[in-house]
Each structure stands twice: as C-alpha cells, then as structure tokens.
Short mmCIF file of C-alpha atoms in Angstrom, two decimals:
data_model
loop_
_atom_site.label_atom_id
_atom_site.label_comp_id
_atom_site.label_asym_id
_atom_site.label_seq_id
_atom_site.Cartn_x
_atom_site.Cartn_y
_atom_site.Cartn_z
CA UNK A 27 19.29 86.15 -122.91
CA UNK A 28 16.99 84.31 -120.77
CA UNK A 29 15.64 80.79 -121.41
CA UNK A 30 14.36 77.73 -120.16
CA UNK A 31 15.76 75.67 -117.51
CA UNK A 32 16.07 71.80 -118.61
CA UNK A 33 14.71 69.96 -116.22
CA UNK A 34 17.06 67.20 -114.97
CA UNK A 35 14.19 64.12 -116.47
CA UNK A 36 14.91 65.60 -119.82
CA UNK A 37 18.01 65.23 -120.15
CA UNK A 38 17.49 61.44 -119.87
CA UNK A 39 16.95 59.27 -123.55
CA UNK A 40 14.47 56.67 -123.37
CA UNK A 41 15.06 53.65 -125.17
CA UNK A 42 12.04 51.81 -126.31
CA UNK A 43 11.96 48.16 -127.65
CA UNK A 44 12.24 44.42 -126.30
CA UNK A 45 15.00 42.93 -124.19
CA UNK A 46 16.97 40.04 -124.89
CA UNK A 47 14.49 37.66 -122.30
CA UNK A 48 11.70 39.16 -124.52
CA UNK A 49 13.10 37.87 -127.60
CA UNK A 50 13.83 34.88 -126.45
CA UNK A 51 10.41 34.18 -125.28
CA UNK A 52 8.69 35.28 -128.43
CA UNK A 53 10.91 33.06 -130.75
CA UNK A 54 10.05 29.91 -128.52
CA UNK A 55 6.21 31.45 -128.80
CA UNK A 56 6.86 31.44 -132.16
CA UNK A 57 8.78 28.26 -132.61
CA UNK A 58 6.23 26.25 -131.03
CA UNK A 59 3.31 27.68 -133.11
CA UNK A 60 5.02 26.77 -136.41
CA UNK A 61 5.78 23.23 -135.26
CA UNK A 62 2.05 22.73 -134.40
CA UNK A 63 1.36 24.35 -138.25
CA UNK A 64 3.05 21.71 -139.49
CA UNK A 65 2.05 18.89 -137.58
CA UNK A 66 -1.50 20.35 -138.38
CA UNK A 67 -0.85 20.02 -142.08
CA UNK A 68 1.13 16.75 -142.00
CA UNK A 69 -1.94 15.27 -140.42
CA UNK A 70 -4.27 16.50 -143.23
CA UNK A 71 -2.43 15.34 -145.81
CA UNK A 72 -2.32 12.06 -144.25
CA UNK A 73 -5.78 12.32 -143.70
CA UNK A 74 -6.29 13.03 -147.47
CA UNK A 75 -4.20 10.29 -148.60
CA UNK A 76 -6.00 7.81 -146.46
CA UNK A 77 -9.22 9.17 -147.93
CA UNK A 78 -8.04 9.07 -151.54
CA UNK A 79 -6.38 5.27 -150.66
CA UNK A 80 -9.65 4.54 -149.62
CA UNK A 81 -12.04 6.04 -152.25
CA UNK A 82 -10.04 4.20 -154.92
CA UNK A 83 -10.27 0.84 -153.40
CA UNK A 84 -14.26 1.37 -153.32
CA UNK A 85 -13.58 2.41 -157.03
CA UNK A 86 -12.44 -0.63 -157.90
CA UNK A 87 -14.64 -2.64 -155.64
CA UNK A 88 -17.18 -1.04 -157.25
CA UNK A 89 -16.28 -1.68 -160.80
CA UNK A 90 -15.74 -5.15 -160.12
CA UNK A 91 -19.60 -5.85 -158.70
CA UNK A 92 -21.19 -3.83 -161.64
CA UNK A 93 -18.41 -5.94 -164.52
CA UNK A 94 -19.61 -9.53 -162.57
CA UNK A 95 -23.13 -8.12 -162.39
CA UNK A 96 -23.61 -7.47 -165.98
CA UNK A 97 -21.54 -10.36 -167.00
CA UNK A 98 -23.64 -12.80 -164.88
CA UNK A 99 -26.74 -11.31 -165.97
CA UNK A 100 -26.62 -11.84 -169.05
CA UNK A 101 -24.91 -15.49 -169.16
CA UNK A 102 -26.33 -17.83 -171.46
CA UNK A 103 -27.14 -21.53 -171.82
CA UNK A 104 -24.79 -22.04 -175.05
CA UNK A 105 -22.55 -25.20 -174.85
CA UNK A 106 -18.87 -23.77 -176.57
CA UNK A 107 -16.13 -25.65 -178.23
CA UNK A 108 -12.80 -25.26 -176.81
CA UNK A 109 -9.71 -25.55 -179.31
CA UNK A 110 -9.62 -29.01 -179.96
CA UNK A 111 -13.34 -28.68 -180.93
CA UNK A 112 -14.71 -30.36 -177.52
CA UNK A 113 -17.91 -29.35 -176.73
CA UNK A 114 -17.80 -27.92 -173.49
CA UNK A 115 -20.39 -26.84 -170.96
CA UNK A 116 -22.44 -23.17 -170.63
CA UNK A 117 -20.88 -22.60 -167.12
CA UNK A 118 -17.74 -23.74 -166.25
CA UNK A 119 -16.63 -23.42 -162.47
CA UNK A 120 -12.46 -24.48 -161.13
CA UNK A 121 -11.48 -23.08 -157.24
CA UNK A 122 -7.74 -22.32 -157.09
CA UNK A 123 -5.54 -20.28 -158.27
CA UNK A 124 -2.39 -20.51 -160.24
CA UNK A 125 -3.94 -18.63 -163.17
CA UNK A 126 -7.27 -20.81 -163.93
CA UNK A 127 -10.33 -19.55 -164.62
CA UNK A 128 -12.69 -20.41 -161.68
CA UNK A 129 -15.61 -18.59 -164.19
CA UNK A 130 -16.14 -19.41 -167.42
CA UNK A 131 -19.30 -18.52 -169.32
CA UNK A 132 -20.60 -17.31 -172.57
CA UNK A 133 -22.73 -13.67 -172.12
CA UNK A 134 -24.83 -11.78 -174.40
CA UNK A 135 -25.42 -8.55 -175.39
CA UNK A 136 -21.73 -7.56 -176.50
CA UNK A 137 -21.62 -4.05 -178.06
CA UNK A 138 -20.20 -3.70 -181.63
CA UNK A 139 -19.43 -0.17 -182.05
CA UNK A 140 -17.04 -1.36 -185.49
CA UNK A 141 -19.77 -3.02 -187.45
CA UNK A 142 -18.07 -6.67 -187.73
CA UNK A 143 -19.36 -9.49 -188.87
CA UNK A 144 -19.52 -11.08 -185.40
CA UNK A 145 -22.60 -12.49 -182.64
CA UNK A 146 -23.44 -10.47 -179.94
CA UNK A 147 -21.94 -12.88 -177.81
CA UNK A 148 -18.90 -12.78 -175.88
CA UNK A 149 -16.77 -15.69 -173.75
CA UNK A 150 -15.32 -14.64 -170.91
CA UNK A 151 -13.73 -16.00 -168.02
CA UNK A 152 -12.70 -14.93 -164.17
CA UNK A 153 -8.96 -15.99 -162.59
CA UNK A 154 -7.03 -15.44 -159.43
CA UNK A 155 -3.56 -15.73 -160.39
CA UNK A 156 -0.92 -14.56 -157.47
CA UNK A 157 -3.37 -12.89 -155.83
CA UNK A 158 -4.66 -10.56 -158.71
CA UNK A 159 -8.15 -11.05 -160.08
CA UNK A 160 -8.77 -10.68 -163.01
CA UNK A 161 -10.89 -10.90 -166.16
CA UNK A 162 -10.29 -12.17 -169.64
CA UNK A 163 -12.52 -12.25 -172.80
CA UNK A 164 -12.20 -14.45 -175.87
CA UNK A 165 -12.32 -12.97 -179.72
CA UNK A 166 -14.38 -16.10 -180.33
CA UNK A 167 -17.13 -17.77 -178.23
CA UNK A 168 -15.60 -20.86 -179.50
CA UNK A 169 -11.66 -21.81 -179.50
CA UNK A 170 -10.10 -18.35 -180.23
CA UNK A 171 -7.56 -16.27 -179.02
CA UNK A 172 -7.89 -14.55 -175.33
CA UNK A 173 -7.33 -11.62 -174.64
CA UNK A 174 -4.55 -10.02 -172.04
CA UNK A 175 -6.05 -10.30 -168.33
CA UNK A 176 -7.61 -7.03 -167.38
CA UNK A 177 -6.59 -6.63 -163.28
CA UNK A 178 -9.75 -5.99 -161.45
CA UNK A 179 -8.76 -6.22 -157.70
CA UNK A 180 -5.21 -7.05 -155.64
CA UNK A 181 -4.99 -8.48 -152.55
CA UNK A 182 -6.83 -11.02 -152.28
CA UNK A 183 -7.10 -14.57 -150.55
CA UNK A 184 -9.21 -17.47 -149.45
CA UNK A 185 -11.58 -16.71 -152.31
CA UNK A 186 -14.73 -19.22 -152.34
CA UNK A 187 -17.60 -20.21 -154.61
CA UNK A 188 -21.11 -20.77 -153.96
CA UNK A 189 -23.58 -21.92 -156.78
CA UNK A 190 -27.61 -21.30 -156.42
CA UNK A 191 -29.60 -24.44 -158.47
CA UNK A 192 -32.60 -24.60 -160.19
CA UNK A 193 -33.80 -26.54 -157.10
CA UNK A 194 -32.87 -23.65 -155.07
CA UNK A 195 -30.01 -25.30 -153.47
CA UNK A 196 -26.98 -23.61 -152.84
CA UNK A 197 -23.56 -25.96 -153.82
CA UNK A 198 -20.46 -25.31 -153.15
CA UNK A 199 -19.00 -27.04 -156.57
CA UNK A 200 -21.24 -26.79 -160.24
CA UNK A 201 -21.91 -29.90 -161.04
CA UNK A 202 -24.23 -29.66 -164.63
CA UNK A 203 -26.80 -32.59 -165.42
CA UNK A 204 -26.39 -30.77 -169.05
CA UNK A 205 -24.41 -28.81 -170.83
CA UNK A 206 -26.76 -25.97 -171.31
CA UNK A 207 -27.14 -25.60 -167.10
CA UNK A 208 -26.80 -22.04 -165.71
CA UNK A 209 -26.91 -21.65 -162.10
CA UNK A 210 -29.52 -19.36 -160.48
CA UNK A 211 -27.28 -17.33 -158.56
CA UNK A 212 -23.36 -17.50 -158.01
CA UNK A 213 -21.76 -15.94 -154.54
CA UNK A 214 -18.38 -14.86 -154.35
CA UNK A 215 -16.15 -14.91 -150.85
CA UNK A 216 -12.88 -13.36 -150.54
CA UNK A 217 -10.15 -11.78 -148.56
CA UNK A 218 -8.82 -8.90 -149.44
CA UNK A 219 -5.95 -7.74 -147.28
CA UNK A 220 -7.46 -9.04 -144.07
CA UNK A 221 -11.08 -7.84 -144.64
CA UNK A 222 -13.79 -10.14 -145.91
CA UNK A 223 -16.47 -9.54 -148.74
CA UNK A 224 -19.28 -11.07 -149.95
CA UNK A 225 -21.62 -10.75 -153.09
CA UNK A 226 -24.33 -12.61 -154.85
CA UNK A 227 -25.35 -12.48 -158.46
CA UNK A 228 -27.78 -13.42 -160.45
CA UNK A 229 -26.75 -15.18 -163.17
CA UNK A 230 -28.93 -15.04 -166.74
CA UNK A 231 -32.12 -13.37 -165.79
CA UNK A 232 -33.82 -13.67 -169.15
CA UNK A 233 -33.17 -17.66 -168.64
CA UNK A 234 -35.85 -19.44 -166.76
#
C-alpha cells in the first residue's frame, strides 16, 4: 500500500500565541491606560464639583441682591415704635457685628396669602453676626416678636455702608434730620472669603 511521504516541515507543531515579554508589555500598555482613565475622571469630577461649588455661591449671591433689592425698594418713610413704645426712626443704620442689625426699615407690599387681619407692611432688619448675614422680619411693624434669622451669605468680612441723601451726597453713617428720612440709595461693601463685592440699591422708589 503506497502513500504519501511526510515531509520532514510537517512533522513540526506550531505554537501560536504571545510570549511572556509580550505579556508583560501589554499589561504595562494596559496599566498605564487605566491610570490615565482615572486620572481623566478624577479631574472631571473635580471639575464638576468646582462648577457646582461655584454655581451655588452665585445662587446665593444672587438671592441676596434680588431679597435687598425688593426690600429696599419698597422701604417706607413710617417712624415705628420699638417695645418700650419709643418712637423710632424709618431707617435705622448700626456698622458692626456681634449680631446687630446694621438695616432696619419698615417695607411695603407684604403678601398675605392667609387672609389676616394685618397691614401690608413688614419690619425687617439686616445683621452680620460671626460672619453670617442674615435677615430677620418682625410679626409686627411695631414692638413684636422677630422672627429666627434666615442665613443669606457666609463668609464674610470688612462689610461697609454707604448712604445716598436727598442732597445727593453719599455718607458713610445715616444721620436723619427726621424720623420719616429714607436715603436715596444705600451701597453695600464686603468680603467674602478674600474676594470683594459691591452693590447699590435704591431704596423706596415710590418716595420722592
């Protein structure tokens, strides 16, 4: 019986696949890629929570203009009583901190969703305190309870006061000739964790 003759190549088995060196070299390939992935990804998220830490404090900065604004605009010349029954001036000014009120005013046009036999007026009144500013409103434009401090901003520092009169002088205390005196325009300085900010606002611009 007659055949084929193997050739001598055949006889050889050819092992395909990658060598040791080969492996090595791939896992280091793919070593370094995956550190990169997630240095790529740590630096987004960090990127995202910069963005969100940022986005909220423009929030809040925002808030706080438009709650001044409105308050301010609508400030009115009404002398109060405090709770000893003092009369008291419209506009009412301290610098410091400590927890006093460097705003105090009486505004109009307070909403009364409940139906209650109360003005559309509301007291209310600005403080730093530690740091923190904050707003308070009164149940009663005159004497009354207040109301817990609503926190507004954190932060901040070297906070000052400028005051716009009728003479179109700016002042750097309110001083009233009457009790009924609203300033033009009030504008606020302040720190807040090493960068500075400044707004003006009109204050009562149905009174002139």
């Amino acid at each position: 019986m007659t055949g084929r003759k193997p050739h001598s190549g055949d006889s050889k088995i050819r092992q395909s696949g990658f060598t040791l060196v080969e492996m090595m070299v791939a896992l280091f390939i793919f070593s370094l890629l995956s550190v990169a992935g997630v240095a790529l990804l740590r630096g987004a998220v960090n990127s995202n929570e910069v963005t969100d830490a940022k986005l909220s404090d423009m929030a809040q900065m925002q808030r706080l203009v438009s709650l001044m604004e409105a308050d301010l605009s609508q400030a009115l010349p009404r002398p109060h009583r405090d709770q000893q029954g003092d009369k008291m001036a419209a506009f009412i000014s301290e610098s410091g901190s400590g927890g006093r009120g460097f705003l105090s005013f009486t505004r109009g046009g307070q909403s009364n969703i409940n139906n209650k036999p109360r003005s559309n007026m509301q007291r209310v009144s600005y403080q730093l305190n530690d740091g923190r500013f904050e707003r308070l409103q009164y149940e009663m434009t005159d004497g009354g309870a207040i109301s817990e401090p609503a926190l507004l901003l954190e932060g901040i520092s070297e906070l000052d006061l400028r005051f716009r009169d009728k003479r179109g002088q700016w002042l750097s205390n309110w001083q009233t000739e009457r009790l009924n005196d609203l300033p033009r325009a009030v504008e606020l300085q302040f720190e807040q964790n090493g960068r500075n900010y400044r707004h003006v606002f009109l204050v009562g611009t149905g009174y002139l």
